Tab-separated table of C-alpha atoms and ligand atoms in Angstrom:
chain	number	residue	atom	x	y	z
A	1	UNK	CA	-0.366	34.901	-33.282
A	2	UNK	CA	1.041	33.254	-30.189
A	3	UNK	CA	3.554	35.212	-28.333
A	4	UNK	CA	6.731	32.705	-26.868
A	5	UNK	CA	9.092	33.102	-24.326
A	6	UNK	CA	12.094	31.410	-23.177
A	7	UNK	CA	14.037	31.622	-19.959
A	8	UNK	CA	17.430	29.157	-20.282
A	9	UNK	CA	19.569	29.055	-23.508
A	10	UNK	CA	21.334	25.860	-22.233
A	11	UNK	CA	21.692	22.278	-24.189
A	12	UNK	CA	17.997	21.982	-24.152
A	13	UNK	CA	16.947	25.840	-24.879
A	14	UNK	CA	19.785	26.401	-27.852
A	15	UNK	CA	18.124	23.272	-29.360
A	16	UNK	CA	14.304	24.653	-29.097
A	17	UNK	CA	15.189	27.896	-30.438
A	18	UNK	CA	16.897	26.218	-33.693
A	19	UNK	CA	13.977	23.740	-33.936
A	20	UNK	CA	11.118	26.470	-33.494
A	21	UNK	CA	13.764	28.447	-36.156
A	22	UNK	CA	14.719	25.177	-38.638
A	23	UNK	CA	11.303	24.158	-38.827
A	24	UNK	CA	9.092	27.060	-38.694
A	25	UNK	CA	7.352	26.614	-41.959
A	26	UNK	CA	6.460	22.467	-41.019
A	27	UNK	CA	5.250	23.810	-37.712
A	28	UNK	CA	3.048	26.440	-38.464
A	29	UNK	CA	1.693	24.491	-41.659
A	30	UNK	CA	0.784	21.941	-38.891
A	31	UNK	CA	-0.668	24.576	-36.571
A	32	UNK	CA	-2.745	26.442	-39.547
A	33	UNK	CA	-1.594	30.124	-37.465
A	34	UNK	CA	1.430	31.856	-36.945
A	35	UNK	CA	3.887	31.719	-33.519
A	36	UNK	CA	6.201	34.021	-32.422
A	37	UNK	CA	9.617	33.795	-30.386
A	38	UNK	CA	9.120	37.295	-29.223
A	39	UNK	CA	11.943	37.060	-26.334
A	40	UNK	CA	14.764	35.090	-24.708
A	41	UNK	CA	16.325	35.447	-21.515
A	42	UNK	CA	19.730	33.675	-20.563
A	43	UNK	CA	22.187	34.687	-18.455
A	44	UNK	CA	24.502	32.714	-20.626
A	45	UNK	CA	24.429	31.967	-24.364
A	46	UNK	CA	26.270	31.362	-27.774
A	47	UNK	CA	25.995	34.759	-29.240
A	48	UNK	CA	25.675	33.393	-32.795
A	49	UNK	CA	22.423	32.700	-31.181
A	50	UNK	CA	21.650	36.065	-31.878
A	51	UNK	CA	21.889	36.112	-35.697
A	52	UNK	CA	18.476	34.054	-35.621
A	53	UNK	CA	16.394	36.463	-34.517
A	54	UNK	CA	15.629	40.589	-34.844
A	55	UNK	CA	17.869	42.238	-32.165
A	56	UNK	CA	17.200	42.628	-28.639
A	57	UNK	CA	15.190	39.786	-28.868
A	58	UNK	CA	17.723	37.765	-26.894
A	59	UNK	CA	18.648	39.326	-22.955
A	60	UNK	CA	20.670	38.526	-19.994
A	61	UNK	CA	17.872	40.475	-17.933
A	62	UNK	CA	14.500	38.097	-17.489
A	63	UNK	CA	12.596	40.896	-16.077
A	64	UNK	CA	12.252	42.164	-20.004
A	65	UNK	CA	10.858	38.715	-20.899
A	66	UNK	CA	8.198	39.098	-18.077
A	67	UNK	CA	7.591	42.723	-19.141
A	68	UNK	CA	5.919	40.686	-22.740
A	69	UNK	CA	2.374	39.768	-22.773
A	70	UNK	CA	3.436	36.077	-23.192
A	71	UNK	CA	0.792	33.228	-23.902
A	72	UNK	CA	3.633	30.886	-23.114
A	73	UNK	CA	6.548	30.895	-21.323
A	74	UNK	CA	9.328	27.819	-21.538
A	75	UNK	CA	11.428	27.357	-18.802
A	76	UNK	CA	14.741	25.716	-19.444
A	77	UNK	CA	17.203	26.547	-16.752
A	78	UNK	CA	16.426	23.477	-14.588
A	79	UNK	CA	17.525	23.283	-10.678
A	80	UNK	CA	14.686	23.831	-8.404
A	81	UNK	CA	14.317	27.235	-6.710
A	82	UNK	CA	14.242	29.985	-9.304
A	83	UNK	CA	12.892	28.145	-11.898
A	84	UNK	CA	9.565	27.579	-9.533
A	85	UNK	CA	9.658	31.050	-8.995
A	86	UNK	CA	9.701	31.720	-12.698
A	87	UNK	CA	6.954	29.513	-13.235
A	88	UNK	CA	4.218	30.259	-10.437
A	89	UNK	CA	4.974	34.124	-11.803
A	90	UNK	CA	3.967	33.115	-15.630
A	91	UNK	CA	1.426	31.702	-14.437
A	92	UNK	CA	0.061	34.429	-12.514
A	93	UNK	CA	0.579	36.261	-15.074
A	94	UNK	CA	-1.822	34.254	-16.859
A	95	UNK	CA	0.833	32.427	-19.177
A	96	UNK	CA	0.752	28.647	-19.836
A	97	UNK	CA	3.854	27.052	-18.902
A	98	UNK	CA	6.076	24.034	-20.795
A	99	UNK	CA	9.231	22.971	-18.702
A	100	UNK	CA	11.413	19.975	-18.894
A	101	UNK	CA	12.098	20.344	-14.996
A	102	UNK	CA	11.652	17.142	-13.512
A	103	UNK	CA	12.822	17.685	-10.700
A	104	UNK	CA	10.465	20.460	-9.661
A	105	UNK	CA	7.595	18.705	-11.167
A	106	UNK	CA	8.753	15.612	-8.795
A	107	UNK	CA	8.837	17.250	-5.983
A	108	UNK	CA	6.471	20.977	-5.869
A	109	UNK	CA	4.549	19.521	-9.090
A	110	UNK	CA	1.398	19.248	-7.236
A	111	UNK	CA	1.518	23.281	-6.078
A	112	UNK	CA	2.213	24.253	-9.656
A	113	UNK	CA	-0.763	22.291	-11.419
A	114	UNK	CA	-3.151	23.559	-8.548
A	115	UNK	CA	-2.081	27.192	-9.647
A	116	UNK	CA	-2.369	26.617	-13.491
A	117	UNK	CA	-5.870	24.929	-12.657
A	118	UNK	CA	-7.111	27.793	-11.068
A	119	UNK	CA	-5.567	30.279	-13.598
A	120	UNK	CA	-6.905	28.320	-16.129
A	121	UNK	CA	-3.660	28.015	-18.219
A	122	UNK	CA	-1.689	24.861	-19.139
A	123	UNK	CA	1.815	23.119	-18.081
A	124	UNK	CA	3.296	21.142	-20.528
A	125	UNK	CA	6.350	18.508	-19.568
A	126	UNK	CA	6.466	16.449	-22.035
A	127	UNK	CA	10.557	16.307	-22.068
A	128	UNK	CA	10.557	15.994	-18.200
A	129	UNK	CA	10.739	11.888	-19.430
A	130	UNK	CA	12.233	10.349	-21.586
A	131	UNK	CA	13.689	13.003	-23.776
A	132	UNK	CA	12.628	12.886	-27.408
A	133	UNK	CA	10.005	9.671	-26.219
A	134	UNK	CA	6.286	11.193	-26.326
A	135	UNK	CA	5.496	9.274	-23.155
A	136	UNK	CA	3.483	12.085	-21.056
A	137	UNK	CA	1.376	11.898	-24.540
A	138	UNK	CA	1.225	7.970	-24.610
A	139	UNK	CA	-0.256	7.654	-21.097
A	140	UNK	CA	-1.883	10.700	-20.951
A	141	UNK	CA	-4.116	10.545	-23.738
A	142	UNK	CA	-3.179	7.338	-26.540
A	143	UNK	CA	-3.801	4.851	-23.712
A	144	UNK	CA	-6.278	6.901	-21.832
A	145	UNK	CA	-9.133	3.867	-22.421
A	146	UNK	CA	-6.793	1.591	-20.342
A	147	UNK	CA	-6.087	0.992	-16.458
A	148	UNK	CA	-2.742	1.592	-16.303
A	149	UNK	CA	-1.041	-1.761	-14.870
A	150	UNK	CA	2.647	-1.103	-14.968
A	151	UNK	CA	5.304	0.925	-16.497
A	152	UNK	CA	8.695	-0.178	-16.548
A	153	UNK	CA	11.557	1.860	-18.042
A	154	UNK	CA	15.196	2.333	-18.645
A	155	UNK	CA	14.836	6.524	-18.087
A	156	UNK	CA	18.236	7.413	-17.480
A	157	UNK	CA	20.533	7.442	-20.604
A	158	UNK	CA	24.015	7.471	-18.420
A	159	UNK	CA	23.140	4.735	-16.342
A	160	UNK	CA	22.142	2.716	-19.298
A	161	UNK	CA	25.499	3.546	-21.412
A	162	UNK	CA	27.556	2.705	-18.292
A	163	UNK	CA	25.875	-0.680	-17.691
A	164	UNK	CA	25.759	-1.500	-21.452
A	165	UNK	CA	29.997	-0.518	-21.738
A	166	UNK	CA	31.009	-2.278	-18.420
A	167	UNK	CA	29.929	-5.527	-20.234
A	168	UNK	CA	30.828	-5.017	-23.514
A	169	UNK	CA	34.150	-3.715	-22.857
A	170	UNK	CA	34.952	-5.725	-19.681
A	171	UNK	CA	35.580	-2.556	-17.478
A	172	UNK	CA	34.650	-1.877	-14.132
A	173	UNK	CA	32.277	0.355	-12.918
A	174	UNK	CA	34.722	3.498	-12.257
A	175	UNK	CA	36.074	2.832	-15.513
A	176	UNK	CA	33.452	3.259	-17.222
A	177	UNK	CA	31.739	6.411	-15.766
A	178	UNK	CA	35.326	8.092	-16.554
A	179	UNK	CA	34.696	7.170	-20.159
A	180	UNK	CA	31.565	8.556	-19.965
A	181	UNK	CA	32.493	12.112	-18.631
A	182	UNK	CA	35.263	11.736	-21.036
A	183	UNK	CA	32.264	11.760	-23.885
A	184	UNK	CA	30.086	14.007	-21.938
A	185	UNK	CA	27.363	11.489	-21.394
A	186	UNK	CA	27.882	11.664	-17.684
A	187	UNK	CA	28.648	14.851	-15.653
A	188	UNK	CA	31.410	15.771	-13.362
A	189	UNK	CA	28.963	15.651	-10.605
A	190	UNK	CA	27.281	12.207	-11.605
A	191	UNK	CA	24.703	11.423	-8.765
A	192	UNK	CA	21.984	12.317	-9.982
A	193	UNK	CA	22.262	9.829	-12.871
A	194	UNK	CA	24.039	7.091	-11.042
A	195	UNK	CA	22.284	6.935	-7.662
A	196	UNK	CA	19.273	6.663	-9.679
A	197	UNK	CA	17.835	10.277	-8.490
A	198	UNK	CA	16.903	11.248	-12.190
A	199	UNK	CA	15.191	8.323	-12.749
A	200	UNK	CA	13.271	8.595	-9.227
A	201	UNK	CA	12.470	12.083	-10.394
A	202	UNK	CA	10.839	10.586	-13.872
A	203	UNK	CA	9.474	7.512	-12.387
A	204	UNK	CA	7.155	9.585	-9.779
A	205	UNK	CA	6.054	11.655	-12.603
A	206	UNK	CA	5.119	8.486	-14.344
A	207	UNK	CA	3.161	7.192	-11.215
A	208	UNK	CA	1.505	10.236	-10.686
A	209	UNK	CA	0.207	10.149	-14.419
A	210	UNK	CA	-1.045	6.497	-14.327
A	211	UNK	CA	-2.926	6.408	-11.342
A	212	UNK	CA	-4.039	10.124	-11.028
A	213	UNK	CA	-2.004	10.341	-8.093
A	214	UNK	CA	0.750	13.266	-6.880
A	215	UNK	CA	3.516	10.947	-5.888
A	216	UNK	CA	6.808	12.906	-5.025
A	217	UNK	CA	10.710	11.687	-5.337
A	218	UNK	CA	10.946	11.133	-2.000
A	219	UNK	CA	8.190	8.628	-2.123
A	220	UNK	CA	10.055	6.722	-4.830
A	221	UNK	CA	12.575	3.807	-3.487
A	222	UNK	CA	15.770	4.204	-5.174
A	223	UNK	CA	18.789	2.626	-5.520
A	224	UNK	CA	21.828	3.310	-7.702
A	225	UNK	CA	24.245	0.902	-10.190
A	226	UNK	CA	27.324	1.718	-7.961
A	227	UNK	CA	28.089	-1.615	-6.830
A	228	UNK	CA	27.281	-3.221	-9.915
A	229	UNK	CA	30.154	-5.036	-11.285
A	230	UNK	CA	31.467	-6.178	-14.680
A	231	UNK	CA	31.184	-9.754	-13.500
A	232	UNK	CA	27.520	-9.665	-12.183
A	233	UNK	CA	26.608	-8.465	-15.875
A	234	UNK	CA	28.824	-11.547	-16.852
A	235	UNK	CA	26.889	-14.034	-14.212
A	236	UNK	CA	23.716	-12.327	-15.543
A	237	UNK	CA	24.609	-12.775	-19.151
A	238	UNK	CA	25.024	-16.525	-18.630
A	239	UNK	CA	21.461	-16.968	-16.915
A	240	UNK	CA	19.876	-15.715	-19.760
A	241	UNK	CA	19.519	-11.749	-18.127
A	242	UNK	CA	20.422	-8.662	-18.927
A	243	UNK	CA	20.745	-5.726	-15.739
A	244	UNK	CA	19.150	-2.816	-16.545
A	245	UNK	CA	18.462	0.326	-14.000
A	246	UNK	CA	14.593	0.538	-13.909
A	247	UNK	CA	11.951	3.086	-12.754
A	248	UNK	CA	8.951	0.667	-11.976
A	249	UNK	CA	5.837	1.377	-11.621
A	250	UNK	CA	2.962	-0.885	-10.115
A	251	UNK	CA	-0.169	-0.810	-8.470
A	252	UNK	CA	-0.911	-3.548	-5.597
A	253	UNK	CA	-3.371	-3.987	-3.103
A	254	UNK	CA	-4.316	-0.269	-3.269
A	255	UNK	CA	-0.980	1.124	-2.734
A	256	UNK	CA	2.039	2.347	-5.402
A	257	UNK	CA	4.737	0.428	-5.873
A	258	UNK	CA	7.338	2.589	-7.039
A	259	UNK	CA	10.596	1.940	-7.271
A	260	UNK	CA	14.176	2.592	-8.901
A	261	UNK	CA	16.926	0.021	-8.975
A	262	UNK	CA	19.135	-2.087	-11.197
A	263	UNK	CA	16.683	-4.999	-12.542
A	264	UNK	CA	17.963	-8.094	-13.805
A	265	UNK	CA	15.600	-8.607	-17.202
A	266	UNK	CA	14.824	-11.871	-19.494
A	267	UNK	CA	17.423	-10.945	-22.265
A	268	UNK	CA	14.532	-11.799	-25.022
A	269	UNK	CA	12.790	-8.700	-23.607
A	270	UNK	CA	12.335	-5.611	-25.764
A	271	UNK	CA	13.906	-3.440	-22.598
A	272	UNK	CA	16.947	-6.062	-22.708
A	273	UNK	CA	17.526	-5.176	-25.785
A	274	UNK	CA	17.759	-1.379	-25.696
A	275	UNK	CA	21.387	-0.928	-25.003
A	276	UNK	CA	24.145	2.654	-24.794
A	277	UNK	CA	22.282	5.983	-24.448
A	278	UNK	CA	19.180	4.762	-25.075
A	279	UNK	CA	15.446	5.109	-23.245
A	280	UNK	CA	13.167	2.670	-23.392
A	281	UNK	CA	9.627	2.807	-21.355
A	282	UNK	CA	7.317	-0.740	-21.593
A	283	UNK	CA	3.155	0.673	-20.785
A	284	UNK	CA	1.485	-2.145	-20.094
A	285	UNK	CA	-2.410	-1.148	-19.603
A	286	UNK	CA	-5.400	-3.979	-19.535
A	287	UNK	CA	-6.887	-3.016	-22.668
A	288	UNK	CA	-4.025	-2.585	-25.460
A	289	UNK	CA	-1.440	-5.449	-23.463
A	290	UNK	CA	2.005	-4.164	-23.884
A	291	UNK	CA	3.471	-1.227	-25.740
A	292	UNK	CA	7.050	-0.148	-25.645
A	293	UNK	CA	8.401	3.565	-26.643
A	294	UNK	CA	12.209	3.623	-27.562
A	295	UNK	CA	14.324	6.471	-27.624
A	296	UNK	CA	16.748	9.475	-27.107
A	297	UNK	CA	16.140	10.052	-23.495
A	298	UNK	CA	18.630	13.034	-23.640
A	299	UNK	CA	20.646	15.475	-25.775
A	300	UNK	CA	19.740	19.198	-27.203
A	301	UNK	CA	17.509	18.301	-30.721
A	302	UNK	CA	15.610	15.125	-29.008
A	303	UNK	CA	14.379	16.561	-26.103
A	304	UNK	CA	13.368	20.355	-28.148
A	305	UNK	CA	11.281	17.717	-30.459
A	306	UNK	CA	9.252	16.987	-27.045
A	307	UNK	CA	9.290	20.876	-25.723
A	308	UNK	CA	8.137	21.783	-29.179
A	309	UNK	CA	5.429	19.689	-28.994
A	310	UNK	CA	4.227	21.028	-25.862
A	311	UNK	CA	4.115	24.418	-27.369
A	312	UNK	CA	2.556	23.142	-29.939
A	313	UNK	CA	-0.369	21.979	-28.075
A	314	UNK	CA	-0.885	24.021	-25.964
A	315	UNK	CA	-0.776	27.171	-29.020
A	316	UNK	CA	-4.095	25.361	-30.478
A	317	UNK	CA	-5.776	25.432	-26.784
A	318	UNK	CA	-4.851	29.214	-26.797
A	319	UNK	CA	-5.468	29.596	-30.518
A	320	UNK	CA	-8.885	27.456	-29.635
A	321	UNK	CA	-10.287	29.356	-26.958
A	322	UNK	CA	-9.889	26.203	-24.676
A	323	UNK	CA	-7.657	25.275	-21.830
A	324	UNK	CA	-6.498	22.146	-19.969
A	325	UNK	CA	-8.634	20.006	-22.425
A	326	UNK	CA	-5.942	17.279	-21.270
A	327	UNK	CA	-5.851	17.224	-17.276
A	328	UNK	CA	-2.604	18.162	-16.185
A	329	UNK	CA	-2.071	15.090	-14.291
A	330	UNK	CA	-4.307	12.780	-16.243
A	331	UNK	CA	-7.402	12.920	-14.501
A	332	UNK	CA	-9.373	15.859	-13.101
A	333	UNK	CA	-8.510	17.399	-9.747
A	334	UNK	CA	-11.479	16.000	-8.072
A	335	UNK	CA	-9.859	12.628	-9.144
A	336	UNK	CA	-6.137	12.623	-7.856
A	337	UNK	CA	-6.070	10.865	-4.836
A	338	UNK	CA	-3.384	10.641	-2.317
A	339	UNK	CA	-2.306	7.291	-2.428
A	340	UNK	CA	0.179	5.346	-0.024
A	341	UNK	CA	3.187	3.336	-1.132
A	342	UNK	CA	4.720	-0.064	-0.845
A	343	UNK	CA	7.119	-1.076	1.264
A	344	UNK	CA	9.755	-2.659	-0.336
A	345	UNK	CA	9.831	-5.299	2.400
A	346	UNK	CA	6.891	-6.654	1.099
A	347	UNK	CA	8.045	-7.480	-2.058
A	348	UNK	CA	7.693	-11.002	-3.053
A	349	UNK	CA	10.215	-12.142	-6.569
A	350	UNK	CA	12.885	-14.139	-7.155
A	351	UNK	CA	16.620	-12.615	-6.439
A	352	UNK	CA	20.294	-12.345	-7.860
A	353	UNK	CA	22.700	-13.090	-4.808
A	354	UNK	CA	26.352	-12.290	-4.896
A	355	UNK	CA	28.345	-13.291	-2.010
A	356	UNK	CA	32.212	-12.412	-1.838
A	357	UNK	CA	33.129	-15.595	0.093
A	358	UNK	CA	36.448	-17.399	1.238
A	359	UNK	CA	37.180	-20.346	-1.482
A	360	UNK	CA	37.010	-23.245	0.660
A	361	UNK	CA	34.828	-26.152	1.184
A	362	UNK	CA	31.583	-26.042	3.272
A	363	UNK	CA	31.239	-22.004	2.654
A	364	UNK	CA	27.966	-22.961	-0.058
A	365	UNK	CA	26.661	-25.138	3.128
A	366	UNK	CA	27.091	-22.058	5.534
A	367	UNK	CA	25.464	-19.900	3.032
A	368	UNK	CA	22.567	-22.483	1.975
A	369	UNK	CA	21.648	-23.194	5.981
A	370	UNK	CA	21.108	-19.310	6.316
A	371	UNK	CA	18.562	-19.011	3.241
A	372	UNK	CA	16.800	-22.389	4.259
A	373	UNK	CA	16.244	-21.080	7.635
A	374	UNK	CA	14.409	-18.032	6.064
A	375	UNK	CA	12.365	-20.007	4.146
A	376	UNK	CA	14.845	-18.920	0.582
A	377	UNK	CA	14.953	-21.349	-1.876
A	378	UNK	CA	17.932	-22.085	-4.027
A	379	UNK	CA	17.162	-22.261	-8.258
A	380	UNK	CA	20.865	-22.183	-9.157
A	381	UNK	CA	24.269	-21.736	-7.960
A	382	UNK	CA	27.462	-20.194	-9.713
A	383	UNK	CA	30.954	-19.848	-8.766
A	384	UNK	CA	34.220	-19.445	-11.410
A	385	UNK	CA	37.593	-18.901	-10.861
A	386	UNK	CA	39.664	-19.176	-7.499
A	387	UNK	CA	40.590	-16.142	-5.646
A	388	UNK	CA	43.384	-15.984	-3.059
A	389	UNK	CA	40.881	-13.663	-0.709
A	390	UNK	CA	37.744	-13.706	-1.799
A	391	UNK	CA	35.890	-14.976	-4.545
A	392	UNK	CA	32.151	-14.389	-6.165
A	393	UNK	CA	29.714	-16.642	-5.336
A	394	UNK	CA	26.306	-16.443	-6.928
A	395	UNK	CA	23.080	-17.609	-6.351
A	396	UNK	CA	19.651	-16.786	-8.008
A	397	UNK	CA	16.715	-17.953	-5.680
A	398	UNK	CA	12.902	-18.884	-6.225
A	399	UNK	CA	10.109	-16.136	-4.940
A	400	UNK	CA	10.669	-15.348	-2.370
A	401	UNK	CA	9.899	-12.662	-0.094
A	402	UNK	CA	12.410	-9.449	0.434
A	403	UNK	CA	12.034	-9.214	3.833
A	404	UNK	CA	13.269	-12.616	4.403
A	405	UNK	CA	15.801	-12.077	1.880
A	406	UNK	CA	16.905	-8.918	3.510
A	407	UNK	CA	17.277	-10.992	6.585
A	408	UNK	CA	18.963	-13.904	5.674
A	409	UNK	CA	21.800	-11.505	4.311
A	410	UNK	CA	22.486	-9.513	7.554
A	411	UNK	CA	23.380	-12.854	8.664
A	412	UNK	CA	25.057	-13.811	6.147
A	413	UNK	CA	27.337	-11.046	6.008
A	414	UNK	CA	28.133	-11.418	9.503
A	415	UNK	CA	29.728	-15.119	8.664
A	416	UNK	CA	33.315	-15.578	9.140
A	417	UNK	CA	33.615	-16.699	5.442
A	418	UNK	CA	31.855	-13.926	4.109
A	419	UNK	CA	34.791	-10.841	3.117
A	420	UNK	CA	32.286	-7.840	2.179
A	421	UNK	CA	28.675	-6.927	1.529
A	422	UNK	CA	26.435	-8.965	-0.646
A	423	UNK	CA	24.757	-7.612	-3.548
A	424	UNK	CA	20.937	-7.690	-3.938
A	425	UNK	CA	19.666	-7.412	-7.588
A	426	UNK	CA	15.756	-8.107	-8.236
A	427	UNK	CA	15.001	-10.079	-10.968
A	428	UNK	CA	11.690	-8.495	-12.936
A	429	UNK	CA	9.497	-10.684	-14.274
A	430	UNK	CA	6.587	-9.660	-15.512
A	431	UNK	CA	3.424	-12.489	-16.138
A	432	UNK	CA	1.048	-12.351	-19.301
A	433	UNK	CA	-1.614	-10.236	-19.378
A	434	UNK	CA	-4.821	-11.757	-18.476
B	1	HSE	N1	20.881	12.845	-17.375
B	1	HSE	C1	19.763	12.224	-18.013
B	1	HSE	C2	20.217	10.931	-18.656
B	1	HSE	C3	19.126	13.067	-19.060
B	1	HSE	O1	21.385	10.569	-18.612
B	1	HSE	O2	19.369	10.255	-19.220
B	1	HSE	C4	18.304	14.178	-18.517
B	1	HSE	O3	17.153	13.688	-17.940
């Protein structure tokens, strides 16, 4: 018998309790031994809740769920600070640990695998990205035979129904993040999803996993979709591209290259296509080529699927006398190495350029001199419409490198016939395998 608990009876904890409930009998036919939900703590919670289980086995008081001999404990309260306290005591207590926190794992993950490692027990985050997607699985152990070369994923479900709306329905950006707290896709505090913070979170966990590294937030470059606009989607839709907010994930010359930011994306590519809500994460590894894992990145049943799954696994390690069969972070400890990562200014791709320029002659010539002198070559230009102050002027460029890009636009900006800040957007293209 394996003895559960669960601290947080949130979105994601009211949906793990009804899945471990709904589909006990599929669960345990699939484990071939019994579990047990033998206590909940919430400070919160729907009290029909309670109607699921014998009484008392729900409290507001988590110092009865750590009075239990628990094998595992699921944390579900997210935030950082008492939920890392919650875990380094289950573990101590000689309790494996699933959590969907990626924001501690992004940030103190590296202290809280070290202590499960030397307790012996296991931490599973399988819904810490991606939701319902089994991508800790995927790179962890289905594409284990590979070298990881990239990952490259929409991971933020808010940011990609915002970006997908603004162009279908021709709204601007503050528009459309009011419809989306309107839904409840977005929250009333929405930086974490639209400054591309959750995605930073998932995309170092991602990192960290492909090339046995701990890689942090911090060390993630990240950008939001904030100054996107409804007509760079437009420009982008005519070029053939589609802008999607990406968590990328490279290796080169020895260093990560990690990195969130809106991506402009061949519109024949699988991630193009993965509009709304949706998750999408592209593994590309040297052995199997390309495979792409589409999803629910979000929302109460998809992400229990993944948490149950952790429990899951880690009840036939308990139930077979085994532990951390899978390393934690992919590899062994004496195999994570502290890598450095890449500068962003070092970057070399082609880029999306949109100017806000006075609409009068000679202004493309100003613009064009600026870019030549920094060595910026010109594939195509676009400009539509007349403005009385300021129109869009758009230019996508040939490789070239960001620093010089970067550059070229402090000067540009500073032009008498430029009226506000350009927008940068990197186009992503990725070559074939080989
Ligand atoms: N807020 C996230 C999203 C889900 O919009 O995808 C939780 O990671």
């Amino acid at each position: 018998m394996i003895n559960i608990g669960i601290i947080g009876l949130g979105t994601v904890g009211s949906g793990t309790v009804k899945t471990l409930v709904k589909n006990k009998e599929i669960i345990e036919k699939r484990l071939g031994f019994p579990f047990m939900l033998k206590k909940i703590a919430s400070l919160e919670y729907d009290k029909a809740l309670e109607d699921l289980f014998p009484p008392n086995t729900i409290t507001q008081n988590t110092e009865e769920l750590f009075e239990e001999k628990l094998d595992i404990v699921v944390e579900l309260i997210g935030g950082i600070n008492k939920a890392k306290q919650y875990i380094l005591r289950a573990i101590e207590n000689g309790s494996s640990v699933v959590t969907a926190n990626k924001a501690l794992l992004s940030t103190y993950g590296f202290e809280i695998f070290k202590k499960a490692y030397e307790k012996k027990v296991d931490v599973g985050f399988e819904a810490s990205v991606g939701g319902g997607i089994p991508i800790i699985k995927a790179v962890k152990e289905g594409l284990c035979a590979n070298n990881i070369l990239s990952i490259e994923g929409i991971v933020n479900g808010t940011a990609n129904y915002i970006l997908t709306s603004m162009l279908e329905e021709e709204k601007t950006f503050q528009e459309t993040l009011k419809k989306a707290q309107d839904l409840g896709f977005a929250e009333k505090n929405p930086s974490l999803d639209i400054d591309g913070i959750d995605s930073a979170h998932k995309t170092a966990i991602l990192a960290s996993l492909a090339f046995g590294t701990v890689l942090t937030a911090q060390q993630v470059h990240t950008e939001g979709i904030k100054d996107i606009e409804y007509s760079d989607l437009e420009y982008a839709r005519r070029l053939g591209y589609k802008v999607k907010l990406l968590g990328i994930v490279k290796m080169k010359d020895g260093k990560v290259d990690a990195r969130v930011h809106p991506a402009m994306i061949k519109e024949m590519e699988t991630l193009a296509k993965v509009d709304g809500v949706y998750n999408a994460i592209t593994v590309r590894g040297d052995i199997v080529e390309d495979t792409t894992y589409i999803g629910q990145g979000a929302g109460s049943f998809p992400t229990a699927s993944s948490i149950v799954s952790d429990i899951m696994d880690i009840s036939r390690n308990i139930e077979y006398k085994t532990h951390l069969r899978t390393p934690l972070l992919s590899f062994p400890f004496q195999h994570i190495r502290k890598l450095s990562t890449v500068d962003t200014n070092s970057l070399s791709m082609k880029y999306y350029l949109r100017f806000r320029v006075v609409d009068s002659g000679g202004v493309l010539a100003k613009i064009a001199n600026v870019l030549g002198n920094h060595e910026i070559s010109i594939k195509s230009v676009i400009q539509l419409g007349h403005g009385r102050e300021w129109v869009p002027l758009v230019l996508m460029t040939h490789q070239a490198r960001e620093k010089d890009v970067k550059e070229a636009i402090e000067i540009i900006d500073k032009l008498d016939v430029v009226k506000g800040k350009t927008l940068l957007i990197r186009v992503e293209e990725n070559e074939d395998v080989g």
